[in-house]
Short mmCIF file of C-alpha atoms in Angstrom, two decimals:
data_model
loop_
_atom_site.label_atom_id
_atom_site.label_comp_id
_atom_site.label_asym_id
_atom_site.label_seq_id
_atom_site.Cartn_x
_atom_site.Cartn_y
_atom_site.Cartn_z
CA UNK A 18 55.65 138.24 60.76
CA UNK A 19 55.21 141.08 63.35
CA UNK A 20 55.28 140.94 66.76
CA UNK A 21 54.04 143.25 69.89
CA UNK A 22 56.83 142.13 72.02
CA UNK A 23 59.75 144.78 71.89
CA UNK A 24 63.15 144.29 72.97
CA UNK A 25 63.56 143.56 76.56
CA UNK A 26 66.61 145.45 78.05
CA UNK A 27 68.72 144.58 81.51
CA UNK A 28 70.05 147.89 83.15
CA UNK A 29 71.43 146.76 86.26
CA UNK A 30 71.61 143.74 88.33
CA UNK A 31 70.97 143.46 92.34
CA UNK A 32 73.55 141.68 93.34
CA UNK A 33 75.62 142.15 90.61
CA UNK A 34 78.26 139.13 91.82
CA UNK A 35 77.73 135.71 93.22
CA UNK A 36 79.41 132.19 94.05
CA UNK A 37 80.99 129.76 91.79
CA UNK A 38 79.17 127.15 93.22
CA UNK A 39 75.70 129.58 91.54
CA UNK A 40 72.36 129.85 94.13
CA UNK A 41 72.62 133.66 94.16
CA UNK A 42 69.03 135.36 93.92
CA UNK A 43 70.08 138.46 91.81
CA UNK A 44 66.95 140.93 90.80
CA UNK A 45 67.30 142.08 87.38
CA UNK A 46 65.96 145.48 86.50
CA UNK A 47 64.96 146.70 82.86
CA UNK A 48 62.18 147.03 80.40
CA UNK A 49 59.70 145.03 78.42
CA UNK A 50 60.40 142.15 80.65
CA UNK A 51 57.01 140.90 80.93
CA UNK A 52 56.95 138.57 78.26
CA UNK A 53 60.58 137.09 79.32
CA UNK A 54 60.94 133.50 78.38
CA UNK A 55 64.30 132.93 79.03
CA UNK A 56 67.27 134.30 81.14
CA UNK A 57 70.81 133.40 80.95
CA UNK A 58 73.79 133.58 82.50
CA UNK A 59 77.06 133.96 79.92
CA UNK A 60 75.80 131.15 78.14
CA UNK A 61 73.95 128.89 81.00
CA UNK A 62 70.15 129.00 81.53
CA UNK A 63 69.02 130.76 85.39
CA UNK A 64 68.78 127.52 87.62
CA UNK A 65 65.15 129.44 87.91
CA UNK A 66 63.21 133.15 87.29
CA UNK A 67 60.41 134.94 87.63
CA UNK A 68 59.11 137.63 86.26
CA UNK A 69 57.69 139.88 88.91
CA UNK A 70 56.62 142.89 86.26
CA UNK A 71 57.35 144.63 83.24
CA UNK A 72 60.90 146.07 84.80
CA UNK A 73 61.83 143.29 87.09
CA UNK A 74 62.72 139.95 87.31
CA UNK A 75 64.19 137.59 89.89
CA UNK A 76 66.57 135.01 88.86
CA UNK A 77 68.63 132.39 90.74
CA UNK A 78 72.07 132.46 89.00
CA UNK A 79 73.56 128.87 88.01
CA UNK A 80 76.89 127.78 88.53
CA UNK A 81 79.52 129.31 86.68
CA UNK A 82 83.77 130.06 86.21
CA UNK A 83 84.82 133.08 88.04
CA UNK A 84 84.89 135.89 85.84
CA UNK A 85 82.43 138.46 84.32
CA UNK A 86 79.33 137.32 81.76
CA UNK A 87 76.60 139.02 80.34
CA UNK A 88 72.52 138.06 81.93
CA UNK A 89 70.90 138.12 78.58
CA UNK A 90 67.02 137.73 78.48
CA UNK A 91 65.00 137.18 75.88
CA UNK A 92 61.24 137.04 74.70
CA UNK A 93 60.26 134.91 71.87
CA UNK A 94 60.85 137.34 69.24
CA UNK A 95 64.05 139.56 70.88
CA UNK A 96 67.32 139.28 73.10
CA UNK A 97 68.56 141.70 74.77
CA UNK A 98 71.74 143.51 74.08
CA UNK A 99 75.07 142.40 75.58
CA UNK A 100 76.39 145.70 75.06
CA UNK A 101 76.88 148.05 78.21
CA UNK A 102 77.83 146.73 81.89
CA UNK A 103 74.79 147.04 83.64
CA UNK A 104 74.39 143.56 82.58
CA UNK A 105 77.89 142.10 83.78
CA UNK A 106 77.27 139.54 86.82
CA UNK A 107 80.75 138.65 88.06
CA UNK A 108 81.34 134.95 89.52
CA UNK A 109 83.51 134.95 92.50
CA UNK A 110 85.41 131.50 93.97
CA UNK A 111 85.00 130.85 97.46
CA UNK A 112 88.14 131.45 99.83
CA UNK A 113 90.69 129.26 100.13
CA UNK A 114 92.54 128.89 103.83
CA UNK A 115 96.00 127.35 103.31
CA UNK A 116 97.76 128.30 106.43
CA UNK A 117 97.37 129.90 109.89
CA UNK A 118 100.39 131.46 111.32
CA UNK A 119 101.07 131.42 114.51
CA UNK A 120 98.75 128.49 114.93
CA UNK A 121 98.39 128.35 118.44
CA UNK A 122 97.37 130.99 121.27
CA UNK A 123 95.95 131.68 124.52
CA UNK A 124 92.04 131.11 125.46
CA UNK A 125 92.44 134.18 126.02
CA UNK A 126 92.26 135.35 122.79
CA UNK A 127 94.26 138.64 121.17
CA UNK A 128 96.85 136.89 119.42
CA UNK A 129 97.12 138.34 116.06
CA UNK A 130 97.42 135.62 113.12
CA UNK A 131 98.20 135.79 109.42
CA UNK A 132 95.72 133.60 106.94
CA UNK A 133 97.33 132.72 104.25
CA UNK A 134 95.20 131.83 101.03
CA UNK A 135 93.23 132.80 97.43
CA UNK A 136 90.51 134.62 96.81
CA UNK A 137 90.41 136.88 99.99
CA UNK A 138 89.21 140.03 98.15
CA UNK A 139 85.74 139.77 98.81
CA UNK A 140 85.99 138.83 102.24
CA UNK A 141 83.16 139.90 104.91
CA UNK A 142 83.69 137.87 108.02
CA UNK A 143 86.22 135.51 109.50
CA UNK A 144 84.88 133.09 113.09
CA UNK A 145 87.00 131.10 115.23
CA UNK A 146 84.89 128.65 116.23
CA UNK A 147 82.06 130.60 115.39
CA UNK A 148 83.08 133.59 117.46
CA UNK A 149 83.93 136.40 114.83
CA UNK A 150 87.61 137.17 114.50
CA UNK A 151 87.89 140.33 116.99
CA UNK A 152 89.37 142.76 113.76
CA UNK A 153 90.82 141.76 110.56
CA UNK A 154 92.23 143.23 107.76
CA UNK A 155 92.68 141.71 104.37
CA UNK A 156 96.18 142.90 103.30
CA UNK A 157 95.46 141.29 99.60
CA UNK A 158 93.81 138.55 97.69
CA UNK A 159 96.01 135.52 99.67
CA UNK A 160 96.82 137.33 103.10
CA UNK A 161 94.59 138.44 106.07
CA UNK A 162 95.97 139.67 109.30
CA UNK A 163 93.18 138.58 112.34
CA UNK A 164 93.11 139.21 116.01
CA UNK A 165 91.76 135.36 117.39
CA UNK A 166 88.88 136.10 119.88
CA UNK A 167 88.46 134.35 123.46
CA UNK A 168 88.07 130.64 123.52
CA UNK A 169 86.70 128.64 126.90
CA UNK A 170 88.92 125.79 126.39
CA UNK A 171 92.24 124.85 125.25
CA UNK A 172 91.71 123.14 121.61
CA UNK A 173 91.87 122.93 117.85
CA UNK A 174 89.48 125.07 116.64
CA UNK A 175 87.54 125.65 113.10
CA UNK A 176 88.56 128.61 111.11
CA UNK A 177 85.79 130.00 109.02
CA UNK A 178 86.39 132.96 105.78
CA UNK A 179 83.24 133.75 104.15
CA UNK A 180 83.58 135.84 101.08
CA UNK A 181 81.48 136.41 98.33
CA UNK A 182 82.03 133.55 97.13
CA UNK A 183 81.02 131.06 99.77
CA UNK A 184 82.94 129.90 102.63
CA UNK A 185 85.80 128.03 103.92
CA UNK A 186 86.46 125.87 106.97
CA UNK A 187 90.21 125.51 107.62
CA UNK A 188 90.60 122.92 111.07
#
C-alpha cells in the first residue's frame, strides 16, 4: 500500500516547557505537518491541536510529571522521530512556599525576607499582596531572598511565586 503522506518531523517547540498542571499553548514547528492526525505529549494525547500549515501546528499540552518527553506527531501512515531535542517539552511543578523569614515588617516596606521552598528555578515574579516584590533574587531551587514592597495597612498579607510552572499563594 503506498501512501503520499511523508514523514512529518518536529524541529523545535515554542515554548519548549510548561506546567504540571498542562494548558500550555506550545507552537510546534516542522515539516509535512499538514496531514497531522495526532500529537502527543511523552505518551498523552494534546488536550487539543491545530494544524495551522504544512510547518506549524498549535497544540495545548496536557497534564504531565515534571521531567522531559518527546511531542511526537503523526499522520496516518508515519510518526515522527523521537530522536534529536528539538522535540523535548520539559514539564515544570509549580512553586512551593514553605516559609517566610522574617515574617513580619513595616508598611513601609524594604525589609528583606528569605522564601523558603521547591521548585524556585523558574521563577519570574514574586507580589505581596499583589504589589511585586521590590527585587529578588533566587539563590537556588528552595531559597529566594526578596525586598517586601510598601503596604497601606498593618496586616497578613498573600505571598504570591509564579514560576513556570504555575503559581503559589503562601498567607
Amino acid at each position: 500500500c503506498s501512501s503520499d503522506l511523508a514523514v512529518p518531523t518536529v524541529t523545535v517547540l515554542s515554548p519548549a516547557k510548561g506546567a504540571t498542571t498542562g494548558g500550555a499553548s506550545v507552537v510546534i514547528t516542522g515539516t509535512s505537518l499538514t496531514g497531522v492526525t495526532s500529537v502527543r505529549f511523552g505518551g498523552t494525547n494534546a488536550t487539543s491541536f491545530t494544524v495551522n500549515s504544512n510547518t506549524q501546528i498549535t497544540a495545548i499540552a496536557p497534564a504531565g510529571s515534571a521531567g522531559t518527553v518527546d511531542v511526537v506527531v503523526a499522520n496516518p501512515v508515519e510518526t515522527s522521530s523521537t530522536s534529536g531535542t528539538g522535540n523535548d517539552f520539559t514539564y515544570w511543578a509549580a512553586p512551593t512556599v514553605t516559609a517566610v523569614s522574617p515574617n513580619a515588617g513595616p508598611i513601609a516596606g524594604g525589609t528583606s525576607v528569605t522564601l523558603t521552598g521547591t521548585n524556585f528555578d523558574g521563577v519570574s515574579s514574586i507580589y505581596f499582596d499583589g504589589v511585586a516584590a521590590g527585587t529578588y533574587t533566587v539563590n537556588s531551587t528552595t531559597s529566594i531572598t526578596a525586598r517586601v514592597p510598601a503596604h497601606e495597612l498593618p496586616s497578613l498579607v498573600d505571598v504570591r511565586v509564579t514560576g513556570v510552572g504555575g503559581s503559589l499563594i503562601m498567607l
